[in-house]
Amino acid sequence: MELKFISAKKINGLTIRTDNATEMDPHNGKIGRLWQTFDETVPVDYKKGERVYGVYSEYESDHTGQFTVLAGFDGSANSLDSSLESVTIREGNYLVFKRKGGMPQIAIDAWAEVWNYFLQDNKEYIRLYTTDFEYYPNESEIEVHIAVE
């Protein structure tokens, strides 16, 4: 993991509201269906440099409360379906957890590393619960960015 300063960035996509307890139940989880709908309905132009993001925002409290998830991309939503919403990744410091390999295992492994880090008593960084995001440079890489003080 590494600390990076990230500039503000607008991401367009589809959103849901959920919590971690719901997502732990394979029958009730919403995030998987959100990504499936995004993949089926939103054309991402990878050849022109557009990339996919998963943005976590509007935290009710901490990891136990509700939050909003946006499955999106950094391209223009002007010519797309008006059902797309926008969220801005906040400028600031982010702790970045990277994984390479096959999906969805790399996402599971990256988030496990995030949880393990923030459960430590002697961690160096404090999570802000403002805006966190997943960045997918390609189909076999993930970078999970967690906003920290």
Coordinates of N, CA and C in Angstrom, one line a residue:
M1 N 0.8 -1.2 0.0 CA 0.0 0.0 0.0 C 0.9 1.2 0.0
E2 N 0.3 2.3 -0.5 CA 1.1 3.6 -0.6 C 0.1 4.7 -0.4
L3 N 0.6 5.9 0.1 CA -0.2 7.1 0.2 C 0.0 7.9 -1.0
K4 N -1.2 8.4 -1.6 CA -1.2 9.2 -2.7 C -2.1 10.4 -2.5
F5 N -1.7 11.6 -3.1 CA -2.6 12.7 -3.1 C -3.4 12.6 -4.4
I6 N -4.7 12.7 -4.4 CA -5.5 12.6 -5.5 C -6.3 13.9 -5.7
S7 N -6.3 14.4 -7.0 CA -7.1 15.6 -7.3 C -8.5 15.2 -7.5
A8 N -9.4 16.2 -7.4 CA -10.9 15.9 -7.5 C -11.1 15.4 -8.9
K9 N -12.1 14.5 -9.1 CA -12.4 13.9 -10.4 C -13.9 13.5 -10.4
K10 N -14.6 13.9 -11.5 CA -16.0 13.6 -11.6 C -16.1 12.2 -12.3
I11 N -17.0 11.4 -11.7 CA -17.3 10.1 -12.2 C -18.8 10.0 -12.5
N12 N -19.2 9.4 -13.7 CA -20.6 9.3 -14.1 C -21.0 7.8 -14.0
G13 N -22.2 7.5 -13.5 CA -22.6 6.1 -13.5 C -23.9 5.8 -12.9
L14 N -24.1 4.6 -12.4 CA -25.3 4.2 -11.7 C -25.0 4.0 -10.3
T15 N -26.1 4.3 -9.4 CA -25.9 4.2 -8.0 C -26.9 3.4 -7.3
I16 N -26.5 2.9 -6.1 CA -27.4 2.2 -5.1 C -26.9 2.7 -3.7
R17 N -27.8 2.4 -2.8 CA -27.5 2.7 -1.4 C -27.6 1.3 -0.7
T18 N -26.5 1.1 0.1 CA -26.4 -0.3 0.8 C -25.6 -0.1 2.1
D19 N -25.3 -1.3 2.7 CA -24.5 -1.3 3.8 C -23.7 -2.6 3.8
N20 N -22.7 -2.8 4.6 CA -21.8 -4.0 4.6 C -22.6 -5.2 5.0
A21 N -23.5 -5.1 6.0 CA -24.3 -6.3 6.4 C -25.1 -6.8 5.2
T22 N -25.7 -6.0 4.5 CA -26.5 -6.4 3.3 C -25.5 -7.1 2.3
E23 N -24.4 -6.5 2.1 CA -23.4 -7.1 1.1 C -22.8 -8.4 1.5
M24 N -22.8 -8.7 2.7 CA -22.3 -10.0 3.2 C -23.2 -11.2 2.9
D25 N -24.5 -10.8 2.6 CA -25.5 -11.9 2.3 C -25.6 -12.0 0.7
P26 N -25.1 -13.2 0.2 CA -25.1 -13.3 -1.3 C -26.4 -13.2 -1.9
H27 N -27.5 -13.4 -1.2 CA -28.9 -13.3 -1.8 C -29.4 -11.9 -1.8
N28 N -28.9 -11.0 -0.9 CA -29.4 -9.7 -0.8 C -28.5 -8.6 -1.2
G29 N -27.2 -8.9 -1.5 CA -26.2 -7.9 -1.9 C -26.6 -7.2 -3.1
K30 N -26.4 -5.9 -3.2 CA -26.8 -5.1 -4.3 C -25.6 -4.7 -5.2
I31 N -24.4 -4.7 -4.7 CA -23.3 -4.2 -5.5 C -23.0 -5.1 -6.7
G32 N -23.1 -6.4 -6.6 CA -22.9 -7.2 -7.8 C -23.9 -7.0 -8.9
R33 N -25.2 -6.8 -8.5 CA -26.2 -6.4 -9.5 C -26.0 -5.1 -10.1
L34 N -25.5 -4.1 -9.3 CA -25.2 -2.8 -9.8 C -24.1 -2.9 -10.9
W35 N -23.1 -3.6 -10.7 CA -22.0 -3.8 -11.7 C -22.5 -4.5 -12.9
Q36 N -23.3 -5.5 -12.7 CA -23.9 -6.2 -13.9 C -24.7 -5.2 -14.8
T37 N -25.5 -4.4 -14.2 CA -26.3 -3.5 -14.9 C -25.4 -2.4 -15.6
F38 N -24.4 -2.0 -14.9 CA -23.5 -1.0 -15.5 C -22.8 -1.6 -16.7
D39 N -22.3 -2.8 -16.6 CA -21.6 -3.5 -17.7 C -22.5 -3.7 -18.9
E40 N -23.8 -3.9 -18.7 CA -24.7 -4.2 -19.7 C -25.2 -2.9 -20.4
T41 N -25.2 -1.8 -19.7 CA -25.9 -0.6 -20.2 C -25.0 0.6 -20.5
V42 N -23.8 0.7 -19.9 CA -23.0 1.9 -20.1 C -21.8 1.6 -21.0
P43 N -21.7 2.2 -22.2 CA -20.6 1.9 -23.0 C -19.3 2.7 -22.6
V44 N -18.3 2.1 -22.2 CA -17.0 2.7 -21.8 C -16.1 2.6 -23.0
D45 N -15.5 3.7 -23.4 CA -14.6 3.7 -24.6 C -13.2 3.6 -24.1
Y46 N -12.7 2.4 -23.9 CA -11.4 2.1 -23.4 C -10.3 2.6 -24.3
K47 N -10.6 2.5 -25.6 CA -9.6 2.9 -26.6 C -9.3 4.4 -26.6
K48 N -10.3 5.2 -26.1 CA -10.1 6.6 -26.0 C -9.6 7.0 -24.6
G49 N -9.3 6.0 -23.8 CA -8.7 6.3 -22.4 C -9.7 6.3 -21.3
E50 N -11.0 6.0 -21.5 CA -11.9 6.0 -20.4 C -11.6 4.8 -19.5
R51 N -11.8 5.0 -18.2 CA -11.6 3.9 -17.3 C -12.8 3.8 -16.3
V52 N -12.9 2.7 -15.7 CA -14.0 2.3 -14.8 C -13.6 2.6 -13.3
Y53 N -14.6 3.1 -12.6 CA -14.4 3.4 -11.1 C -15.6 2.9 -10.4
G54 N -15.4 2.5 -9.1 CA -16.4 2.2 -8.2 C -16.2 3.2 -7.0
V55 N -17.2 4.1 -6.8 CA -17.0 5.2 -5.9 C -18.0 4.9 -4.7
Y56 N -17.4 5.0 -3.5 CA -18.2 4.8 -2.2 C -18.2 6.2 -1.5
S57 N -19.5 6.7 -1.3 CA -19.6 8.0 -0.7 C -20.9 8.1 0.2
E58 N -21.1 9.3 0.7 CA -22.3 9.5 1.5 C -22.4 8.5 2.6
Y59 N -21.3 8.3 3.3 CA -21.3 7.4 4.4 C -22.2 7.9 5.6
E60 N -23.1 7.1 6.1 CA -23.9 7.4 7.2 C -23.1 7.6 8.5
S61 N -22.1 6.8 8.6 CA -21.2 6.8 9.8 C -19.9 6.3 9.5
D62 N -19.7 5.0 9.8 CA -18.4 4.3 9.5 C -18.7 3.0 8.7
H63 N -17.9 2.0 8.9 CA -18.1 0.8 8.1 C -19.4 0.0 8.5
T64 N -20.1 0.4 9.6 CA -21.3 -0.2 10.0 C -22.6 0.4 9.4
G65 N -22.5 1.7 8.9 CA -23.6 2.4 8.4 C -23.8 2.2 6.9
Q66 N -24.9 2.9 6.4 CA -25.2 2.9 5.0 C -24.2 3.8 4.2
F67 N -24.1 3.5 2.9 CA -23.3 4.3 2.1 C -23.8 4.2 0.6
T68 N -23.4 5.1 -0.2 CA -23.8 5.0 -1.6 C -22.6 4.5 -2.5
V69 N -23.0 3.6 -3.4 CA -22.0 3.1 -4.3 C -22.3 3.5 -5.7
L70 N -21.4 4.0 -6.5 CA -21.6 4.4 -7.9 C -20.6 3.5 -8.7
A71 N -21.2 2.8 -9.6 CA -20.4 2.0 -10.6 C -20.3 3.0 -11.8
G72 N -19.1 3.4 -12.2 CA -19.1 4.5 -13.2 C -17.8 4.5 -14.0
F73 N -17.6 5.6 -14.7 CA -16.5 5.8 -15.6 C -16.2 7.2 -15.7
D74 N -15.0 7.5 -16.1 CA -14.5 8.9 -16.2 C -14.7 9.6 -17.5
G75 N -15.6 9.0 -18.3 CA -15.9 9.6 -19.6 C -17.1 10.6 -19.5
S76 N -17.5 11.2 -20.6 CA -18.6 12.1 -20.6 C -19.9 11.4 -20.6
A77 N -20.8 11.9 -19.8 CA -22.2 11.3 -19.8 C -23.1 12.1 -20.7
N78 N -22.7 13.1 -21.4 CA -23.5 14.0 -22.2 C -24.4 13.3 -23.1
S79 N -23.9 12.3 -23.9 CA -24.7 11.6 -24.9 C -25.3 10.4 -24.4
L80 N -25.2 10.1 -23.1 CA -25.7 8.8 -22.6 C -27.1 9.0 -21.9
D81 N -27.6 7.9 -21.5 CA -28.9 7.9 -20.8 C -28.9 8.8 -19.7
S82 N -30.0 9.5 -19.5 CA -30.2 10.5 -18.4 C -30.3 9.9 -17.1
S83 N -30.3 8.5 -17.0 CA -30.3 7.9 -15.7 C -29.0 7.9 -15.0
L84 N -27.9 8.3 -15.7 CA -26.6 8.3 -15.0 C -26.6 9.4 -14.0
E85 N -25.9 9.1 -12.9 CA -25.7 10.1 -11.9 C -24.2 10.5 -11.9
S86 N -23.8 11.5 -11.2 CA -22.4 11.9 -11.0 C -22.0 12.0 -9.6
V87 N -20.8 11.7 -9.3 CA -20.2 11.9 -8.0 C -18.8 12.5 -8.2
T88 N -18.3 13.3 -7.3 CA -17.0 13.8 -7.5 C -16.1 13.2 -6.4
I89 N -15.0 12.5 -6.8 CA -14.1 12.0 -5.9 C -13.4 13.2 -5.3
R90 N -13.4 13.3 -4.0 CA -12.8 14.4 -3.3 C -11.3 14.5 -3.4
E91 N -10.8 15.7 -3.5 CA -9.3 15.9 -3.5 C -8.8 15.6 -2.1
G92 N -7.7 14.9 -2.0 CA -7.1 14.6 -0.7 C -6.1 13.4 -0.7
N93 N -5.8 13.0 0.5 CA -4.8 11.9 0.6 C -5.6 10.6 0.7
Y94 N -5.1 9.6 -0.1 CA -5.7 8.3 -0.1 C -4.6 7.2 0.1
L95 N -5.0 6.2 0.9 CA -4.2 5.0 1.0 C -4.6 4.1 -0.1
V96 N -3.6 3.6 -0.9 CA -3.9 2.8 -2.1 C -3.5 1.4 -1.9
F97 N -4.4 0.4 -2.1 CA -4.2 -1.0 -2.0 C -4.4 -1.6 -3.4
K98 N -3.3 -2.2 -3.9 CA -3.3 -2.7 -5.3 C -3.3 -4.2 -5.4
R99 N -4.0 -4.7 -6.4 CA -4.0 -6.2 -6.7 C -4.0 -6.4 -8.2
K100 N -3.4 -7.5 -8.6 CA -3.5 -8.0 -10.0 C -3.9 -9.4 -10.0
G101 N -4.6 -9.8 -11.1 CA -5.1 -11.2 -11.2 C -6.4 -11.2 -11.8
G102 N -7.2 -12.2 -11.4 CA -8.5 -12.4 -12.0 C -9.6 -11.8 -11.1
M103 N -10.6 -11.3 -11.8 CA -11.8 -10.8 -11.1 C -12.8 -11.9 -10.8
P104 N -13.5 -11.9 -9.7 CA -13.6 -10.8 -8.7 C -12.6 -11.0 -7.6
Q105 N -11.8 -12.0 -7.7 CA -10.9 -12.4 -6.5 C -10.0 -11.2 -6.1
I106 N -9.5 -10.5 -7.1 CA -8.6 -9.4 -6.8 C -9.3 -8.3 -6.0
A107 N -10.6 -8.0 -6.3 CA -11.3 -7.1 -5.5 C -11.6 -7.5 -4.1
I108 N -11.9 -8.8 -4.0 CA -12.1 -9.4 -2.6 C -10.8 -9.3 -1.8
D109 N -9.7 -9.6 -2.4 CA -8.4 -9.6 -1.7 C -8.0 -8.2 -1.4
A110 N -8.2 -7.2 -2.3 CA -7.9 -5.8 -2.0 C -8.7 -5.3 -0.8
W111 N -10.0 -5.6 -0.8 CA -10.9 -5.1 0.3 C -10.5 -5.8 1.6
A112 N -10.1 -7.1 1.5 CA -9.7 -7.8 2.8 C -8.5 -7.1 3.4
E113 N -7.6 -6.7 2.5 CA -6.4 -6.0 3.0 C -6.8 -4.6 3.6
V114 N -7.7 -3.9 3.0 CA -8.2 -2.7 3.6 C -8.8 -2.9 5.0
W115 N -9.7 -3.9 5.1 CA -10.3 -4.2 6.4 C -9.3 -4.6 7.4
N116 N -8.3 -5.4 7.1 CA -7.3 -5.9 8.0 C -6.5 -4.7 8.5
Y117 N -6.1 -3.8 7.5 CA -5.3 -2.6 7.9 C -6.0 -1.8 8.9
F118 N -7.3 -1.4 8.6 CA -8.0 -0.5 9.5 C -8.5 -1.1 10.8
L119 N -8.4 -2.4 10.9 CA -8.8 -3.1 12.2 C -7.6 -3.1 13.2
Q120 N -6.4 -2.8 12.7 CA -5.2 -2.7 13.5 C -5.3 -1.6 14.6
D121 N -4.8 -1.9 15.8 CA -4.8 -0.8 16.8 C -3.7 0.2 16.5
N122 N -2.6 -0.2 15.9 CA -1.4 0.7 15.8 C -1.3 1.2 14.3
K123 N -2.4 1.4 13.6 CA -2.3 1.8 12.2 C -1.8 3.3 12.1
E124 N -1.1 3.6 11.1 CA -0.5 4.9 10.9 C -1.6 5.9 10.4
Y125 N -2.6 5.5 9.6 CA -3.5 6.4 9.0 C -4.9 6.1 9.6
I126 N -5.7 7.2 9.6 CA -7.1 7.2 10.1 C -8.0 7.4 8.9
R127 N -9.0 6.4 8.8 CA -9.9 6.5 7.6 C -10.9 7.6 7.9
L128 N -11.2 8.4 6.8 CA -12.1 9.5 6.9 C -13.6 9.2 6.6
Y129 N -13.9 8.2 5.9 CA -15.3 7.9 5.5 C -16.0 9.1 4.8
T130 N -15.2 9.6 3.8 CA -15.8 10.7 2.9 C -16.0 10.1 1.6
T131 N -15.0 9.9 0.8 CA -15.1 9.3 -0.6 C -14.0 8.3 -0.7
D132 N -14.3 7.1 -1.0 CA -13.3 6.0 -1.3 C -13.7 5.6 -2.7
F133 N -12.7 5.0 -3.4 CA -13.0 4.5 -4.7 C -12.1 3.4 -5.2
E134 N -12.6 2.6 -6.1 CA -11.9 1.5 -6.8 C -11.6 2.1 -8.2
Y135 N -10.4 1.9 -8.6 CA -10.0 2.3 -10.0 C -9.5 1.0 -10.7
Y136 N -10.0 0.8 -11.9 CA -9.6 -0.4 -12.7 C -8.8 0.1 -13.9
P137 N -7.5 0.0 -13.8 CA -6.6 0.4 -15.0 C -6.9 -0.5 -16.2
N138 N -7.2 -1.8 -15.9 CA -7.6 -2.8 -17.0 C -8.4 -3.9 -16.3
E139 N -8.7 -4.9 -17.1 CA -9.5 -6.0 -16.5 C -8.9 -6.9 -15.5
S140 N -7.6 -6.8 -15.3 CA -6.9 -7.6 -14.4 C -6.1 -6.9 -13.3
E141 N -6.5 -5.6 -13.1 CA -5.9 -4.8 -12.0 C -7.0 -4.0 -11.3
I142 N -6.8 -3.8 -10.0 CA -7.6 -2.9 -9.2 C -6.7 -2.1 -8.2
E143 N -7.1 -0.9 -8.0 CA -6.5 0.0 -7.0 C -7.7 0.5 -6.1
V144 N -7.7 0.1 -4.8 CA -8.7 0.6 -3.9 C -8.1 1.8 -3.1
H145 N -8.7 2.9 -3.3 CA -8.2 4.2 -2.7 C -9.1 4.5 -1.5
I146 N -8.5 4.6 -0.3 CA -9.3 4.9 0.9 C -8.9 6.3 1.4
A147 N -9.8 7.2 1.6 CA -9.5 8.6 2.1 C -9.0 8.5 3.5
V148 N -7.9 9.2 3.8 CA -7.3 9.2 5.1 C -6.9 10.6 5.5
E149 N -6.8 10.8 6.8 CA -6.4 12.1 7.4 C -4.9 12.4 6.9

